[in-house]
Amino acid sequence: MAFDAKTPLALYKANLELLMRIGALLQENRQRWTKLGVAGTDDAIQRTLAQTEKLLTTNDWTSLAAMPGDSFWKNLEPDASLRGNLETAVNNQTTFAKGLNDAFAAWRDHCADVIRSAGGTIPTTFAVTARVNVAKPPAAKKAAVKKPAAKKRAAARKPAAKKAATKKAPKKKARARR
């Protein structure tokens, strides 16, 4: 059988293309999040400037004392910019997830085409049946529970260890009262 050097190289190139596409998706996603952050910062700066201007134009103490409460209640009201930011955030993540899905689908198809052209076969579906047990692998649990029979017999033959005698503290003499 002849060695086929084209297939591994083609698969390597497919992996590199996937890597490049994921890198581009990450960069686009970072740029979208940066724009959202800048917009949020601009809104916060505008609110701060408006509150500062209000503080500077206030001439009486009663309206000055009411400002923190007013701004508190104003911040609790539903804000259209907050709703817009949430929608933008969800759209950003949806776009990123769709791009990743498309990138992996293209990578899978390209790899399948390379393997088919080399004469290999690809299963149409993959069934994942393995479970991941993070705590302890099954073999380690069994090994920890079971002891060899020789060790059990040796442990049964040993006499029980004697308890060390404990010293009692001397009783204090009662003082005679005068």
Short mmCIF file of N, CA and C in Angstrom, two decimals:
data_model
loop_
_atom_site.label_atom_id
_atom_site.label_comp_id
_atom_site.label_asym_id
_atom_site.label_seq_id
_atom_site.Cartn_x
_atom_site.Cartn_y
_atom_site.Cartn_z
N MET A 1 0.85 -1.18 0.00
CA MET A 1 0.00 0.00 0.00
C MET A 1 0.89 1.24 0.00
N ALA A 2 0.59 2.17 -0.82
CA ALA A 2 1.40 3.39 -0.96
C ALA A 2 0.99 4.40 0.11
N PHE A 3 1.96 5.15 0.55
CA PHE A 3 1.74 6.18 1.56
C PHE A 3 1.12 7.41 0.90
N ASP A 4 0.02 7.89 1.45
CA ASP A 4 -0.68 9.05 0.91
C ASP A 4 -0.34 10.26 1.77
N ALA A 5 0.49 11.15 1.27
CA ALA A 5 0.89 12.33 2.03
C ALA A 5 -0.08 13.50 1.84
N LYS A 6 -0.97 13.41 0.86
CA LYS A 6 -1.88 14.51 0.58
C LYS A 6 -3.00 14.61 1.62
N THR A 7 -3.50 13.48 2.08
CA THR A 7 -4.62 13.49 3.00
C THR A 7 -4.27 14.15 4.33
N PRO A 8 -3.17 13.76 5.00
CA PRO A 8 -2.84 14.45 6.26
C PRO A 8 -2.61 15.95 6.07
N LEU A 9 -1.97 16.32 4.94
CA LEU A 9 -1.73 17.73 4.68
C LEU A 9 -3.05 18.48 4.46
N ALA A 10 -3.98 17.86 3.75
CA ALA A 10 -5.28 18.48 3.51
C ALA A 10 -6.06 18.63 4.82
N LEU A 11 -5.99 17.62 5.69
CA LEU A 11 -6.66 17.72 6.99
C LEU A 11 -6.01 18.80 7.86
N TYR A 12 -4.69 18.90 7.81
CA TYR A 12 -3.98 19.93 8.55
C TYR A 12 -4.41 21.32 8.07
N LYS A 13 -4.53 21.48 6.76
CA LYS A 13 -4.97 22.76 6.20
C LYS A 13 -6.41 23.07 6.62
N ALA A 14 -7.25 22.05 6.65
CA ALA A 14 -8.64 22.25 7.08
C ALA A 14 -8.68 22.72 8.53
N ASN A 15 -7.82 22.14 9.36
CA ASN A 15 -7.77 22.56 10.77
C ASN A 15 -7.26 24.00 10.89
N LEU A 16 -6.27 24.35 10.08
CA LEU A 16 -5.77 25.73 10.10
C LEU A 16 -6.84 26.72 9.63
N GLU A 17 -7.61 26.34 8.60
CA GLU A 17 -8.69 27.20 8.14
C GLU A 17 -9.73 27.39 9.23
N LEU A 18 -10.04 26.32 9.95
CA LEU A 18 -10.98 26.43 11.07
C LEU A 18 -10.42 27.37 12.13
N LEU A 19 -9.17 27.23 12.45
CA LEU A 19 -8.53 28.10 13.44
C LEU A 19 -8.59 29.56 13.01
N MET A 20 -8.30 29.82 11.75
CA MET A 20 -8.33 31.20 11.25
C MET A 20 -9.75 31.76 11.28
N ARG A 21 -10.72 30.94 10.95
CA ARG A 21 -12.11 31.41 10.95
C ARG A 21 -12.58 31.69 12.36
N ILE A 22 -12.21 30.84 13.31
CA ILE A 22 -12.59 31.08 14.71
C ILE A 22 -11.91 32.35 15.22
N GLY A 23 -10.65 32.55 14.86
CA GLY A 23 -9.96 33.77 15.25
C GLY A 23 -10.65 35.02 14.71
N ALA A 24 -11.09 34.97 13.46
CA ALA A 24 -11.80 36.11 12.87
C ALA A 24 -13.14 36.33 13.58
N LEU A 25 -13.83 35.24 13.92
CA LEU A 25 -15.11 35.37 14.65
C LEU A 25 -14.89 36.00 16.02
N LEU A 26 -13.83 35.58 16.71
CA LEU A 26 -13.54 36.15 18.02
C LEU A 26 -13.22 37.64 17.91
N GLN A 27 -12.48 38.02 16.88
CA GLN A 27 -12.14 39.43 16.70
C GLN A 27 -13.39 40.26 16.40
N GLU A 28 -14.25 39.75 15.53
CA GLU A 28 -15.50 40.46 15.23
C GLU A 28 -16.37 40.58 16.48
N ASN A 29 -16.44 39.50 17.26
CA ASN A 29 -17.24 39.51 18.48
C ASN A 29 -16.67 40.53 19.47
N ARG A 30 -15.36 40.59 19.60
CA ARG A 30 -14.72 41.55 20.50
C ARG A 30 -15.03 42.97 20.05
N GLN A 31 -15.00 43.22 18.75
CA GLN A 31 -15.31 44.56 18.24
C GLN A 31 -16.75 44.95 18.52
N ARG A 32 -17.68 44.00 18.36
CA ARG A 32 -19.08 44.30 18.67
C ARG A 32 -19.26 44.63 20.15
N TRP A 33 -18.61 43.85 21.03
CA TRP A 33 -18.72 44.11 22.46
C TRP A 33 -18.05 45.43 22.84
N THR A 34 -16.96 45.77 22.15
CA THR A 34 -16.30 47.05 22.42
C THR A 34 -17.22 48.20 22.05
N LYS A 35 -17.90 48.10 20.92
CA LYS A 35 -18.84 49.16 20.52
C LYS A 35 -19.95 49.30 21.55
N LEU A 36 -20.45 48.17 22.05
CA LEU A 36 -21.51 48.22 23.05
C LEU A 36 -20.99 48.87 24.34
N GLY A 37 -19.77 48.54 24.71
CA GLY A 37 -19.19 49.15 25.91
C GLY A 37 -18.97 50.64 25.76
N VAL A 38 -18.53 51.06 24.59
CA VAL A 38 -18.33 52.48 24.33
C VAL A 38 -19.66 53.22 24.38
N ALA A 39 -20.70 52.62 23.80
CA ALA A 39 -22.02 53.26 23.83
C ALA A 39 -22.52 53.38 25.26
N GLY A 40 -22.33 52.35 26.07
CA GLY A 40 -22.74 52.41 27.47
C GLY A 40 -21.95 53.44 28.25
N THR A 41 -20.68 53.56 27.95
CA THR A 41 -19.85 54.56 28.62
C THR A 41 -20.27 55.96 28.22
N ASP A 42 -20.56 56.16 26.94
CA ASP A 42 -21.03 57.46 26.48
C ASP A 42 -22.33 57.85 27.18
N ASP A 43 -23.25 56.91 27.32
CA ASP A 43 -24.51 57.18 28.03
C ASP A 43 -24.24 57.57 29.48
N ALA A 44 -23.35 56.85 30.14
CA ALA A 44 -23.03 57.15 31.55
C ALA A 44 -22.39 58.52 31.68
N ILE A 45 -21.52 58.87 30.76
CA ILE A 45 -20.88 60.19 30.79
C ILE A 45 -21.93 61.29 30.59
N GLN A 46 -22.84 61.08 29.66
CA GLN A 46 -23.88 62.08 29.42
C GLN A 46 -24.77 62.27 30.64
N ARG A 47 -25.14 61.17 31.31
CA ARG A 47 -25.96 61.26 32.53
C ARG A 47 -25.20 62.00 33.63
N THR A 48 -23.92 61.69 33.77
CA THR A 48 -23.12 62.34 34.81
C THR A 48 -22.98 63.83 34.53
N LEU A 49 -22.75 64.19 33.28
CA LEU A 49 -22.65 65.61 32.93
C LEU A 49 -23.97 66.34 33.18
N ALA A 50 -25.08 65.69 32.87
CA ALA A 50 -26.40 66.31 33.10
C ALA A 50 -26.64 66.50 34.59
N GLN A 51 -26.29 65.52 35.41
CA GLN A 51 -26.46 65.66 36.86
C GLN A 51 -25.55 66.74 37.42
N THR A 52 -24.33 66.80 36.92
CA THR A 52 -23.39 67.83 37.37
C THR A 52 -23.90 69.22 37.00
N GLU A 53 -24.41 69.36 35.79
CA GLU A 53 -24.97 70.64 35.36
C GLU A 53 -26.15 71.03 36.24
N LYS A 54 -26.97 70.06 36.60
CA LYS A 54 -28.11 70.33 37.47
C LYS A 54 -27.63 70.78 38.84
N LEU A 55 -26.56 70.15 39.34
CA LEU A 55 -26.00 70.56 40.63
C LEU A 55 -25.47 71.99 40.58
N LEU A 56 -24.84 72.33 39.48
CA LEU A 56 -24.25 73.67 39.36
C LEU A 56 -25.31 74.77 39.24
N THR A 57 -26.45 74.44 38.67
CA THR A 57 -27.49 75.46 38.47
C THR A 57 -28.47 75.55 39.64
N THR A 58 -28.37 74.66 40.60
CA THR A 58 -29.28 74.68 41.74
C THR A 58 -28.87 75.79 42.70
N ASN A 59 -29.88 76.58 43.16
CA ASN A 59 -29.59 77.70 44.04
C ASN A 59 -30.11 77.52 45.45
N ASP A 60 -30.94 76.51 45.70
CA ASP A 60 -31.45 76.34 47.06
C ASP A 60 -31.11 74.96 47.60
N TRP A 61 -31.04 74.88 48.92
CA TRP A 61 -30.62 73.65 49.59
C TRP A 61 -31.66 72.53 49.49
N THR A 62 -32.93 72.86 49.47
CA THR A 62 -33.95 71.80 49.44
C THR A 62 -33.91 71.02 48.13
N SER A 63 -33.77 71.70 47.02
CA SER A 63 -33.69 70.98 45.75
C SER A 63 -32.36 70.22 45.63
N LEU A 64 -31.32 70.77 46.23
CA LEU A 64 -30.02 70.08 46.24
C LEU A 64 -30.10 68.80 47.07
N ALA A 65 -30.82 68.84 48.19
CA ALA A 65 -30.96 67.66 49.04
C ALA A 65 -31.83 66.60 48.38
N ALA A 66 -32.75 66.98 47.51
CA ALA A 66 -33.65 66.02 46.86
C ALA A 66 -33.02 65.34 45.66
N MET A 67 -31.91 65.84 45.16
CA MET A 67 -31.30 65.28 43.94
C MET A 67 -30.88 63.82 44.06
N PRO A 68 -30.23 63.37 45.13
CA PRO A 68 -29.87 61.94 45.19
C PRO A 68 -31.08 61.02 45.12
N GLY A 69 -32.17 61.39 45.78
CA GLY A 69 -33.38 60.58 45.73
C GLY A 69 -34.00 60.57 44.35
N ASP A 70 -34.01 61.74 43.72
CA ASP A 70 -34.56 61.83 42.36
C ASP A 70 -33.78 60.96 41.38
N SER A 71 -32.46 61.02 41.48
CA SER A 71 -31.65 60.22 40.55
C SER A 71 -31.80 58.73 40.85
N PHE A 72 -32.00 58.37 42.13
CA PHE A 72 -32.22 56.96 42.49
C PHE A 72 -33.49 56.45 41.82
N TRP A 73 -34.60 57.19 41.95
CA TRP A 73 -35.85 56.73 41.37
C TRP A 73 -35.80 56.75 39.85
N LYS A 74 -35.08 57.71 39.30
CA LYS A 74 -34.94 57.77 37.84
C LYS A 74 -34.18 56.55 37.32
N ASN A 75 -33.18 56.08 38.08
CA ASN A 75 -32.41 54.90 37.68
C ASN A 75 -33.22 53.61 37.78
N LEU A 76 -34.25 53.60 38.63
CA LEU A 76 -35.09 52.41 38.75
C LEU A 76 -36.10 52.27 37.62
N GLU A 77 -36.41 53.37 36.95
CA GLU A 77 -37.36 53.32 35.85
C GLU A 77 -36.77 52.55 34.68
N PRO A 78 -37.61 51.82 33.93
CA PRO A 78 -37.09 51.10 32.77
C PRO A 78 -36.47 52.08 31.78
N ASP A 79 -35.31 51.73 31.32
CA ASP A 79 -34.56 52.62 30.43
C ASP A 79 -34.53 52.00 29.04
N ALA A 80 -34.83 52.81 28.05
CA ALA A 80 -34.84 52.32 26.66
C ALA A 80 -33.43 51.94 26.22
N SER A 81 -32.41 52.68 26.70
CA SER A 81 -31.05 52.34 26.29
C SER A 81 -30.62 51.00 26.88
N LEU A 82 -31.07 50.71 28.10
CA LEU A 82 -30.75 49.41 28.72
C LEU A 82 -31.39 48.28 27.92
N ARG A 83 -32.63 48.46 27.55
CA ARG A 83 -33.32 47.45 26.75
C ARG A 83 -32.60 47.26 25.41
N GLY A 84 -32.18 48.35 24.80
CA GLY A 84 -31.45 48.27 23.54
C GLY A 84 -30.11 47.57 23.71
N ASN A 85 -29.42 47.85 24.84
CA ASN A 85 -28.14 47.19 25.10
C ASN A 85 -28.32 45.69 25.30
N LEU A 86 -29.39 45.30 25.98
CA LEU A 86 -29.65 43.87 26.17
C LEU A 86 -29.94 43.18 24.84
N GLU A 87 -30.73 43.83 24.01
CA GLU A 87 -31.01 43.25 22.69
C GLU A 87 -29.73 43.14 21.87
N THR A 88 -28.89 44.16 21.93
CA THR A 88 -27.62 44.13 21.19
C THR A 88 -26.73 43.01 21.71
N ALA A 89 -26.68 42.83 23.03
CA ALA A 89 -25.85 41.77 23.61
C ALA A 89 -26.33 40.39 23.17
N VAL A 90 -27.64 40.19 23.18
CA VAL A 90 -28.19 38.90 22.74
C VAL A 90 -27.90 38.69 21.25
N ASN A 91 -28.06 39.73 20.45
CA ASN A 91 -27.77 39.62 19.01
C ASN A 91 -26.30 39.33 18.77
N ASN A 92 -25.41 39.96 19.56
CA ASN A 92 -23.97 39.70 19.42
C ASN A 92 -23.66 38.23 19.67
N GLN A 93 -24.18 37.70 20.74
CA GLN A 93 -23.90 36.30 21.07
C GLN A 93 -24.55 35.34 20.07
N THR A 94 -25.73 35.69 19.59
CA THR A 94 -26.39 34.85 18.59
C THR A 94 -25.59 34.82 17.29
N THR A 95 -25.09 35.99 16.88
CA THR A 95 -24.28 36.06 15.66
C THR A 95 -23.00 35.26 15.82
N PHE A 96 -22.37 35.38 16.99
CA PHE A 96 -21.13 34.64 17.25
C PHE A 96 -21.39 33.13 17.24
N ALA A 97 -22.47 32.69 17.90
CA ALA A 97 -22.78 31.26 17.94
C ALA A 97 -23.10 30.73 16.55
N LYS A 98 -23.83 31.51 15.75
CA LYS A 98 -24.13 31.08 14.38
C LYS A 98 -22.85 30.98 13.55
N GLY A 99 -21.95 31.95 13.71
CA GLY A 99 -20.69 31.90 12.99
C GLY A 99 -19.85 30.69 13.37
N LEU A 100 -19.82 30.37 14.67
CA LEU A 100 -19.10 29.17 15.11
C LEU A 100 -19.72 27.91 14.53
N ASN A 101 -21.04 27.85 14.55
CA ASN A 101 -21.74 26.70 14.00
C ASN A 101 -21.43 26.53 12.52
N ASP A 102 -21.45 27.63 11.78
CA ASP A 102 -21.13 27.57 10.34
C ASP A 102 -19.67 27.15 10.11
N ALA A 103 -18.77 27.67 10.95
CA ALA A 103 -17.35 27.33 10.81
C ALA A 103 -17.12 25.84 11.04
N PHE A 104 -17.74 25.30 12.08
CA PHE A 104 -17.56 23.87 12.35
C PHE A 104 -18.22 23.00 11.28
N ALA A 105 -19.35 23.45 10.76
CA ALA A 105 -20.00 22.68 9.69
C ALA A 105 -19.13 22.67 8.43
N ALA A 106 -18.56 23.82 8.09
CA ALA A 106 -17.68 23.87 6.92
C ALA A 106 -16.44 23.01 7.13
N TRP A 107 -15.88 23.05 8.34
CA TRP A 107 -14.69 22.23 8.66
C TRP A 107 -15.02 20.74 8.55
N ARG A 108 -16.16 20.35 9.12
CA ARG A 108 -16.59 18.95 9.07
C ARG A 108 -16.77 18.49 7.64
N ASP A 109 -17.43 19.31 6.82
CA ASP A 109 -17.66 18.95 5.42
C ASP A 109 -16.34 18.85 4.64
N HIS A 110 -15.44 19.79 4.91
CA HIS A 110 -14.15 19.77 4.20
C HIS A 110 -13.35 18.52 4.59
N CYS A 111 -13.33 18.20 5.88
CA CYS A 111 -12.60 17.01 6.33
C CYS A 111 -13.23 15.74 5.75
N ALA A 112 -14.55 15.69 5.71
CA ALA A 112 -15.23 14.52 5.15
C ALA A 112 -14.91 14.36 3.68
N ASP A 113 -14.87 15.47 2.94
CA ASP A 113 -14.52 15.41 1.52
C ASP A 113 -13.09 14.90 1.31
N VAL A 114 -12.17 15.36 2.17
CA VAL A 114 -10.78 14.92 2.06
C VAL A 114 -10.67 13.42 2.33
N ILE A 115 -11.35 12.96 3.36
CA ILE A 115 -11.26 11.53 3.71
C ILE A 115 -11.94 10.68 2.64
N ARG A 116 -13.07 11.14 2.11
CA ARG A 116 -13.74 10.38 1.04
C ARG A 116 -12.87 10.31 -0.21
N SER A 117 -12.20 11.42 -0.53
CA SER A 117 -11.36 11.41 -1.74
C SER A 117 -10.16 10.49 -1.56
N ALA A 118 -9.78 10.22 -0.31
CA ALA A 118 -8.66 9.30 -0.06
C ALA A 118 -9.14 7.86 -0.03
N GLY A 119 -10.43 7.63 -0.15
CA GLY A 119 -10.95 6.27 -0.19
C GLY A 119 -11.52 5.81 1.14
N GLY A 120 -11.57 6.69 2.12
CA GLY A 120 -12.12 6.32 3.43
C GLY A 120 -13.62 6.49 3.46
N THR A 121 -14.25 5.99 4.51
CA THR A 121 -15.69 6.15 4.69
C THR A 121 -15.94 6.90 5.98
N ILE A 122 -16.97 7.67 5.99
CA ILE A 122 -17.36 8.47 7.14
C ILE A 122 -18.74 7.99 7.59
N PRO A 123 -18.92 7.68 8.88
CA PRO A 123 -20.26 7.34 9.34
C PRO A 123 -21.17 8.56 9.23
N THR A 124 -22.43 8.31 8.93
CA THR A 124 -23.35 9.44 8.74
C THR A 124 -23.76 10.05 10.07
N THR A 125 -23.81 9.26 11.13
CA THR A 125 -24.17 9.80 12.43
C THR A 125 -23.19 9.28 13.47
N PHE A 126 -23.02 10.06 14.48
CA PHE A 126 -22.17 9.67 15.59
C PHE A 126 -23.03 9.63 16.84
N ALA A 127 -22.98 8.53 17.57
CA ALA A 127 -23.71 8.43 18.81
C ALA A 127 -22.72 8.53 19.97
N VAL A 128 -22.95 9.49 20.82
CA VAL A 128 -22.07 9.67 21.97
C VAL A 128 -22.75 9.01 23.16
N THR A 129 -22.12 7.95 23.67
CA THR A 129 -22.71 7.24 24.79
C THR A 129 -21.84 7.28 26.03
N ALA A 130 -20.65 7.81 25.93
CA ALA A 130 -19.75 7.84 27.08
C ALA A 130 -20.21 8.90 28.08
N ARG A 131 -20.09 8.56 29.35
CA ARG A 131 -20.40 9.51 30.41
C ARG A 131 -19.11 9.93 31.08
N VAL A 132 -19.09 11.13 31.53
CA VAL A 132 -17.90 11.62 32.21
C VAL A 132 -18.20 11.63 33.70
N ASN A 133 -17.37 10.93 34.47
CA ASN A 133 -17.50 10.92 35.91
C ASN A 133 -16.32 11.68 36.48
N VAL A 134 -16.58 12.87 36.96
CA VAL A 134 -15.51 13.73 37.40
C VAL A 134 -14.96 13.31 38.75
N ALA A 135 -15.80 12.78 39.62
CA ALA A 135 -15.38 12.48 40.98
C ALA A 135 -14.24 11.46 41.02
N LYS A 136 -14.51 10.24 40.65
CA LYS A 136 -13.49 9.19 40.62
C LYS A 136 -13.80 8.25 39.47
N PRO A 137 -12.79 7.77 38.78
CA PRO A 137 -13.06 6.78 37.75
C PRO A 137 -13.55 5.49 38.41
N PRO A 138 -14.37 4.71 37.71
CA PRO A 138 -14.90 3.48 38.29
C PRO A 138 -13.80 2.53 38.77
N ALA A 139 -12.70 2.43 38.05
CA ALA A 139 -11.64 1.51 38.44
C ALA A 139 -11.02 1.95 39.77
N ALA A 140 -10.89 3.23 39.99
CA ALA A 140 -10.30 3.72 41.24
C ALA A 140 -11.22 3.45 42.41
N LYS A 141 -12.55 3.53 42.20
CA LYS A 141 -13.49 3.25 43.28
C LYS A 141 -13.39 1.78 43.70
N LYS A 142 -13.34 0.89 42.72
CA LYS A 142 -13.27 -0.53 43.02
C LYS A 142 -11.96 -0.87 43.71
N ALA A 143 -10.87 -0.27 43.24
CA ALA A 143 -9.57 -0.57 43.84
C ALA A 143 -9.51 -0.09 45.27
N ALA A 144 -10.17 1.01 45.58
CA ALA A 144 -10.14 1.55 46.94
C ALA A 144 -10.99 0.70 47.88
N VAL A 145 -12.03 0.06 47.38
CA VAL A 145 -12.93 -0.71 48.22
C VAL A 145 -12.39 -2.11 48.48
N LYS A 146 -11.86 -2.76 47.48
CA LYS A 146 -11.42 -4.14 47.61
C LYS A 146 -10.02 -4.24 48.19
N LYS A 147 -9.83 -5.22 49.09
CA LYS A 147 -8.49 -5.54 49.61
C LYS A 147 -8.17 -6.96 49.19
N PRO A 148 -6.93 -7.24 48.94
CA PRO A 148 -6.57 -8.62 48.64
C PRO A 148 -6.87 -9.51 49.85
N ALA A 149 -7.17 -10.77 49.55
CA ALA A 149 -7.56 -11.72 50.61
C ALA A 149 -6.43 -11.92 51.62
N ALA A 150 -5.18 -11.92 51.18
CA ALA A 150 -4.06 -12.12 52.09
C ALA A 150 -3.98 -11.00 53.12
N LYS A 151 -4.23 -9.79 52.71
CA LYS A 151 -4.18 -8.66 53.64
C LYS A 151 -5.31 -8.76 54.66
N LYS A 152 -6.47 -9.23 54.22
CA LYS A 152 -7.59 -9.38 55.14
C LYS A 152 -7.28 -10.42 56.21
N ARG A 153 -6.69 -11.56 55.79
CA ARG A 153 -6.36 -12.60 56.75
C ARG A 153 -5.29 -12.13 57.73
N ALA A 154 -4.29 -11.42 57.21
CA ALA A 154 -3.22 -10.93 58.09
C ALA A 154 -3.76 -9.94 59.09
N ALA A 155 -4.68 -9.10 58.67
CA ALA A 155 -5.27 -8.13 59.59
C ALA A 155 -6.12 -8.82 60.65
N ALA A 156 -6.76 -9.93 60.28
CA ALA A 156 -7.59 -10.66 61.24
C ALA A 156 -6.74 -11.37 62.28
N ARG A 157 -5.52 -11.81 61.93
CA ARG A 157 -4.65 -12.54 62.85
C ARG A 157 -3.99 -11.62 63.87
N LYS A 158 -3.79 -10.36 63.57
CA LYS A 158 -3.10 -9.46 64.49
C LYS A 158 -3.99 -9.21 65.70
N PRO A 159 -3.36 -9.24 66.89
CA PRO A 159 -4.15 -8.92 68.08
C PRO A 159 -4.48 -7.42 68.08
N ALA A 160 -5.55 -7.12 68.77
CA ALA A 160 -5.95 -5.72 68.83
C ALA A 160 -4.90 -4.93 69.60
N ALA A 161 -4.66 -3.75 69.18
CA ALA A 161 -3.65 -2.91 69.83
C ALA A 161 -4.15 -2.52 71.22
N LYS A 162 -3.20 -2.56 72.20
CA LYS A 162 -3.56 -2.20 73.57
C LYS A 162 -3.60 -0.69 73.68
N LYS A 163 -4.52 -0.25 74.47
CA LYS A 163 -4.63 1.17 74.69
C LYS A 163 -3.53 1.58 75.67
N ALA A 164 -2.94 2.70 75.39
CA ALA A 164 -1.89 3.20 76.28
C ALA A 164 -2.55 3.71 77.56
N ALA A 165 -1.89 3.41 78.67
CA ALA A 165 -2.41 3.85 79.96
C ALA A 165 -2.31 5.36 80.04
N THR A 166 -3.36 5.95 80.47
CA THR A 166 -3.36 7.40 80.60
C THR A 166 -3.10 7.78 82.04
N LYS A 167 -2.32 8.81 82.24
CA LYS A 167 -2.02 9.27 83.58
C LYS A 167 -3.16 10.14 84.05
N LYS A 168 -3.52 9.92 85.29
CA LYS A 168 -4.56 10.75 85.85
C LYS A 168 -3.91 11.95 86.50
N ALA A 169 -4.54 13.05 86.36
CA ALA A 169 -4.02 14.26 86.97
C ALA A 169 -4.20 14.17 88.49
N PRO A 170 -3.18 14.56 89.23
CA PRO A 170 -3.32 14.48 90.70
C PRO A 170 -4.40 15.44 91.18
N LYS A 171 -5.15 14.96 92.17
CA LYS A 171 -6.21 15.78 92.71
C LYS A 171 -5.60 16.89 93.55
N LYS A 172 -6.19 18.02 93.46
CA LYS A 172 -5.70 19.15 94.23
C LYS A 172 -6.20 18.98 95.66
N LYS A 173 -5.32 19.26 96.55
CA LYS A 173 -5.69 19.17 97.96
C LYS A 173 -6.56 20.35 98.31
N ALA A 174 -7.54 20.01 99.07
CA ALA A 174 -8.42 21.07 99.51
C ALA A 174 -7.71 21.91 100.55
N ARG A 175 -7.80 23.17 100.48
CA ARG A 175 -7.18 24.04 101.43
C ARG A 175 -8.02 24.12 102.69
N ALA A 176 -7.35 24.09 103.71
CA ALA A 176 -8.08 24.22 104.98
C ALA A 176 -8.39 25.67 105.19
N ARG A 177 -9.57 25.88 105.61
CA ARG A 177 -9.99 27.26 105.84
C ARG A 177 -9.76 27.62 107.29
N ARG A 178 -9.37 28.74 107.54
CA ARG A 178 -9.12 29.18 108.90
C ARG A 178 -10.21 30.02 109.42
#
